CSV table of C-alpha atoms in Angstrom, one decimal:
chain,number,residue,atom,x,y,z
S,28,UNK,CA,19.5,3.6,8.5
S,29,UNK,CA,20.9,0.7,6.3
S,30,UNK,CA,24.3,2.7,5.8
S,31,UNK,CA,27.2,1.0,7.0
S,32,UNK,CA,25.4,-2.2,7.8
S,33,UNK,CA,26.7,-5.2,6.4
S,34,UNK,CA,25.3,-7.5,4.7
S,35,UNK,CA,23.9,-9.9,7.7
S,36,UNK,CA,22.7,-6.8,9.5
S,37,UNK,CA,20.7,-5.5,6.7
S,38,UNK,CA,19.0,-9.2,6.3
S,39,UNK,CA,18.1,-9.3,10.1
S,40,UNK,CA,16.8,-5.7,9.9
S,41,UNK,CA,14.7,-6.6,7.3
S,42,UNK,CA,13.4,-10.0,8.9
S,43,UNK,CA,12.0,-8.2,11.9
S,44,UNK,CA,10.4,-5.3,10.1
S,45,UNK,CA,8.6,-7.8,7.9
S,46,UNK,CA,7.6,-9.9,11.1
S,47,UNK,CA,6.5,-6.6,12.4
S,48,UNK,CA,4.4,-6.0,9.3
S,49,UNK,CA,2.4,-9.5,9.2
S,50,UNK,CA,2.0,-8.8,13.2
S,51,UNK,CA,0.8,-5.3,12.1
S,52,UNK,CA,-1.9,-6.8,9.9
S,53,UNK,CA,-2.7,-9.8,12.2
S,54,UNK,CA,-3.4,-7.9,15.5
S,55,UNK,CA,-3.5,-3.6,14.6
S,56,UNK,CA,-0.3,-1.3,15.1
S,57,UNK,CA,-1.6,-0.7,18.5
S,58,UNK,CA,-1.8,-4.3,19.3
S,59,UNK,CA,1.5,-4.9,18.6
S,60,UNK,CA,4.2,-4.8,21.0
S,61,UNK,CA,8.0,-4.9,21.1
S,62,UNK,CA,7.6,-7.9,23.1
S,63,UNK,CA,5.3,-9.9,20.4
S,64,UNK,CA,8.2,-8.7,17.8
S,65,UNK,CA,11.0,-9.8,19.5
S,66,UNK,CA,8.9,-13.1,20.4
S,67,UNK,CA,7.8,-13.7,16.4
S,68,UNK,CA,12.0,-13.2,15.5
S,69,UNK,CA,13.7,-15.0,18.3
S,70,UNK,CA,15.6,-11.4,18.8
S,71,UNK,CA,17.1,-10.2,21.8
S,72,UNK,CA,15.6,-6.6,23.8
S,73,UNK,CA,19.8,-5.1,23.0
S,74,UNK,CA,19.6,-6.5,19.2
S,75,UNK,CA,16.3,-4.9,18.7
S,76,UNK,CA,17.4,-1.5,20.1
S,77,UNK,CA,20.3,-2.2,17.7
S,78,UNK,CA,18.8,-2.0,15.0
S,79,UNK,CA,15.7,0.5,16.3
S,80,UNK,CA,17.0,2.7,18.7
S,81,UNK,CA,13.7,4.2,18.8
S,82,UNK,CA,11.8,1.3,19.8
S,83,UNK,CA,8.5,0.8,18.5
S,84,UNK,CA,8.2,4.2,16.5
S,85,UNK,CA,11.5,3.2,14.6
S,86,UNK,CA,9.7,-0.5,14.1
S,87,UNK,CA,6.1,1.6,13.0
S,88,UNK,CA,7.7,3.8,10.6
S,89,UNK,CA,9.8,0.9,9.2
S,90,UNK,CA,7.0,-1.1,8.7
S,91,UNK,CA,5.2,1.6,7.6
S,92,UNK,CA,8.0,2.5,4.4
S,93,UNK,CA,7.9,-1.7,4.2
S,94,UNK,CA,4.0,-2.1,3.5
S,95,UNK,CA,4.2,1.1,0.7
S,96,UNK,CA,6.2,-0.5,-1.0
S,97,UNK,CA,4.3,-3.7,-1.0
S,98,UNK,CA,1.3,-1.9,-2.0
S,99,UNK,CA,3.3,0.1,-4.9
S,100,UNK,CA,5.1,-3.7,-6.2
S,101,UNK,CA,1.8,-5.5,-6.1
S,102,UNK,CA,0.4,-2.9,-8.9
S,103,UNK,CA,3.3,-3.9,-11.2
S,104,UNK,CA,3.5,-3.9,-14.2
S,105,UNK,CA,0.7,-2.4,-14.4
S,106,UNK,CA,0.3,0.5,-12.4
S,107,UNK,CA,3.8,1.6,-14.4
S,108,UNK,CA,2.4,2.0,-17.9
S,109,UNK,CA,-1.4,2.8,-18.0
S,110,UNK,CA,-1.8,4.6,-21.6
S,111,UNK,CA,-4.5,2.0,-22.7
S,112,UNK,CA,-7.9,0.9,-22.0
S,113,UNK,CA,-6.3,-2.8,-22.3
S,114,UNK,CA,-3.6,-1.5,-19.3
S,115,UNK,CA,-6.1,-0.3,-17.0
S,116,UNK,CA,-8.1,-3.2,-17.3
S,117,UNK,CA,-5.2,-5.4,-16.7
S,118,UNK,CA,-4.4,-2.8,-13.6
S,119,UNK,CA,-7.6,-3.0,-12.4
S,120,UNK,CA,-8.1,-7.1,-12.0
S,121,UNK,CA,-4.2,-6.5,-10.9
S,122,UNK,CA,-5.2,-4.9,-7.7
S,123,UNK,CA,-8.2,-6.8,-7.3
S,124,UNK,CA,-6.9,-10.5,-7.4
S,125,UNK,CA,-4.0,-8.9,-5.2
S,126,UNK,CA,-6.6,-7.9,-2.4
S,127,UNK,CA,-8.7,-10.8,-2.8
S,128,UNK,CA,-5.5,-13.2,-2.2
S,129,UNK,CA,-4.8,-10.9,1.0
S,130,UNK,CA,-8.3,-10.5,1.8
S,131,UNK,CA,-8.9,-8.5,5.1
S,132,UNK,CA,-4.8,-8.6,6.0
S,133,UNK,CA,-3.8,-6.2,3.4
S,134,UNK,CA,-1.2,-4.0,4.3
S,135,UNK,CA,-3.2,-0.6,2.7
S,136,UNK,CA,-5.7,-1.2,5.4
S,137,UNK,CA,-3.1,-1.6,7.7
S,138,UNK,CA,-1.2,1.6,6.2
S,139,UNK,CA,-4.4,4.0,6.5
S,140,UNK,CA,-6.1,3.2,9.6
S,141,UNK,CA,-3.0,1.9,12.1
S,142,UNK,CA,0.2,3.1,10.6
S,143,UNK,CA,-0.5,6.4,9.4
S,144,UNK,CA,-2.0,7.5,12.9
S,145,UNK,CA,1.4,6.0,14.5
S,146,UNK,CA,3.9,8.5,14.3
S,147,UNK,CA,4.0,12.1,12.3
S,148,UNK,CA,7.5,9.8,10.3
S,149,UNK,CA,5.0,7.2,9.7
S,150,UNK,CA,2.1,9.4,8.6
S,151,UNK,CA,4.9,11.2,6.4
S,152,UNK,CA,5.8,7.7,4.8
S,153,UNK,CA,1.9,7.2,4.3
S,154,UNK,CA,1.5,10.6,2.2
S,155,UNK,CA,4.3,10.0,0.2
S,156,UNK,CA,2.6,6.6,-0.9
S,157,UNK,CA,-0.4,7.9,-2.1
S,158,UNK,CA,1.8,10.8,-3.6
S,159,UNK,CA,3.5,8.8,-5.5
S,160,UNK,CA,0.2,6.1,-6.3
S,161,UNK,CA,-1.8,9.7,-7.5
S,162,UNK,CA,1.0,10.4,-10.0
S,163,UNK,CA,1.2,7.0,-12.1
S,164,UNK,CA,-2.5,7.4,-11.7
S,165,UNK,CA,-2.4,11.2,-13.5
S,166,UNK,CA,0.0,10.0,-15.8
S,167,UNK,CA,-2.3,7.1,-16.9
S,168,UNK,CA,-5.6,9.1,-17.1
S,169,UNK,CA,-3.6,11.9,-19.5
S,170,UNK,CA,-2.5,9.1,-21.6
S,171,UNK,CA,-6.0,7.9,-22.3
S,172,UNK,CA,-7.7,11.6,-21.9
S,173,UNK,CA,-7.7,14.8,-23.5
S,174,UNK,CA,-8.9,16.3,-19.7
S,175,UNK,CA,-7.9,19.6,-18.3
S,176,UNK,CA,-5.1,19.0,-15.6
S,177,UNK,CA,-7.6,19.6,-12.8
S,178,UNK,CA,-9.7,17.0,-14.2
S,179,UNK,CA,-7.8,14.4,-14.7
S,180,UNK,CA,-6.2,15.1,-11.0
S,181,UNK,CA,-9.7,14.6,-10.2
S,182,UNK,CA,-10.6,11.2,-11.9
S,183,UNK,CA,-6.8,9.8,-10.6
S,184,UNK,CA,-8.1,11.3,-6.9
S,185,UNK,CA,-11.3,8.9,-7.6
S,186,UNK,CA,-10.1,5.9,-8.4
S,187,UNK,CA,-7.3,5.8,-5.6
S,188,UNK,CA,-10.5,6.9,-3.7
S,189,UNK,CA,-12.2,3.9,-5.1
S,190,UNK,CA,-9.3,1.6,-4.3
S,191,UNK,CA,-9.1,2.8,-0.6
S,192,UNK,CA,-13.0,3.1,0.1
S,193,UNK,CA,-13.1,-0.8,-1.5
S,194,UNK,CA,-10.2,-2.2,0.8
S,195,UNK,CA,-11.7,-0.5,4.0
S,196,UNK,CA,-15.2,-2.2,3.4
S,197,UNK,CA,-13.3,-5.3,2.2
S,198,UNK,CA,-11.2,-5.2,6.0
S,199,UNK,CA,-15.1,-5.0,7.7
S,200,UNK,CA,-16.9,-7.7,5.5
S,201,UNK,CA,-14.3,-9.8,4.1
S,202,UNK,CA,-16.1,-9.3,0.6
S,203,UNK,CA,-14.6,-8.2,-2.0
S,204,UNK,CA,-17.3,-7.1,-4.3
S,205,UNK,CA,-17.4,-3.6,-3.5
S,206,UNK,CA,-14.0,-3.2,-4.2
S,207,UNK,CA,-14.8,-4.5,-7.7
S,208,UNK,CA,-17.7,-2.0,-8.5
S,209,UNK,CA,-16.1,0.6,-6.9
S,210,UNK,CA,-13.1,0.3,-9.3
S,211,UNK,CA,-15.0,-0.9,-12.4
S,212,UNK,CA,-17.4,2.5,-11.7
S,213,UNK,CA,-14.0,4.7,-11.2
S,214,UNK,CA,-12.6,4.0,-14.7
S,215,UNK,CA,-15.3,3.2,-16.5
S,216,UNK,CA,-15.5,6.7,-18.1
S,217,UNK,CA,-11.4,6.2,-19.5
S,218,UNK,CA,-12.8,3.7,-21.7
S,219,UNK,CA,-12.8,4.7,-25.1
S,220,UNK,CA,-16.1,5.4,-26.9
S,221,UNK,CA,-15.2,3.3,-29.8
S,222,UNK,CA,-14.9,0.2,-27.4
S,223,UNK,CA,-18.7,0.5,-26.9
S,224,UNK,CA,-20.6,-0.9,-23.4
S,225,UNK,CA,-19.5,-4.5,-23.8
């Protein structure tokens, strides 16, 4: 889409998609109308079929691609080299301060229960998230296990799982403490038995 844009045009672009995102989280994808978008951006109905010439599924799936990355960056460093105990630590109060800073506007709650039902490109972009989220997560249980592959795509299964389950009840209570024991219980068993319970 960004292909022979200039410079200008890709900036605009990406204003409204973000606007679109934090109305996304505010209100629900099915709350939020081309109307409130081109209200939050000052845009005009011709520029925003300029840049979306689908309308609100082009807006939907763009936010969609927008929030998975934002959900993928916000695990950095971390989520990139998980081969010790230390990393997964550091990944796990990585993801939690990132969701208790957002608290119930994250964009993975927004991803899982408003995106991903938006549009079969949407849903698409949704899949390839965790896709890609399950593989640093394989990688990173391998480099601290001696599993079978089927077990270890298990335990990386659980703790996106974990991650997932913990942001949902976060988006309905506004706590996140289940989010915490969720993703202490989820790799607890990585840690090394030398480490000890402490």
């Amino acid at each position: 889409m960004n292909k022979g844009m200039t410079a200008k045009g890709r900036a605009t672009r990406h204003r409204i998609i973000v606007a679109a995102a934090m109305l996304t989280r505010d209100k629900g994808a099915a709350e939020t109308t081309l109307d409130d978008v081109r209200a939050a951006t000052a845009t005009s109905k011709s520029q925003l079929f300029h840049y979306f010439p689908e309308g609100r599924a082009d807006i939907l799936a763009a936010v969609a691609e927008y929030e998975a990355g934002q959900v993928l960056e916000a695990q950095q460093p971390h989520l990139g080299d998980l081969s010790t105990w230390e990393s997964w630590q550091g990944w796990r109060q990585a993801v939690l301060d990132h969701y208790t800073e957002l608290g119930q506007k994250c964009p993975l709650g927004s991803l899982t229960a408003e995106l991903g039902k938006s549009s079969p490109q949407a849903r698409s972009i949704v899949t390839s998230l965790y896709d890609e989220w399950e593989a640093a997560l394989v990688r990173g249980v391998k480099a601290v296990t001696s599993d079978e592959e089927e077990a270890v795509r298990r335990r990386a299964r659980s703790i996106l799982a974990a991650v997932q389950g913990g942001v949902v009840m976060l988006q309905g209570t506004g706590r996140t403490d289940y989010l915490d024991a969720a993703l202490t219980a989820a790799i607890s068993p990585l840690q090394p038995a030398a480490v000890g319970t402490a």
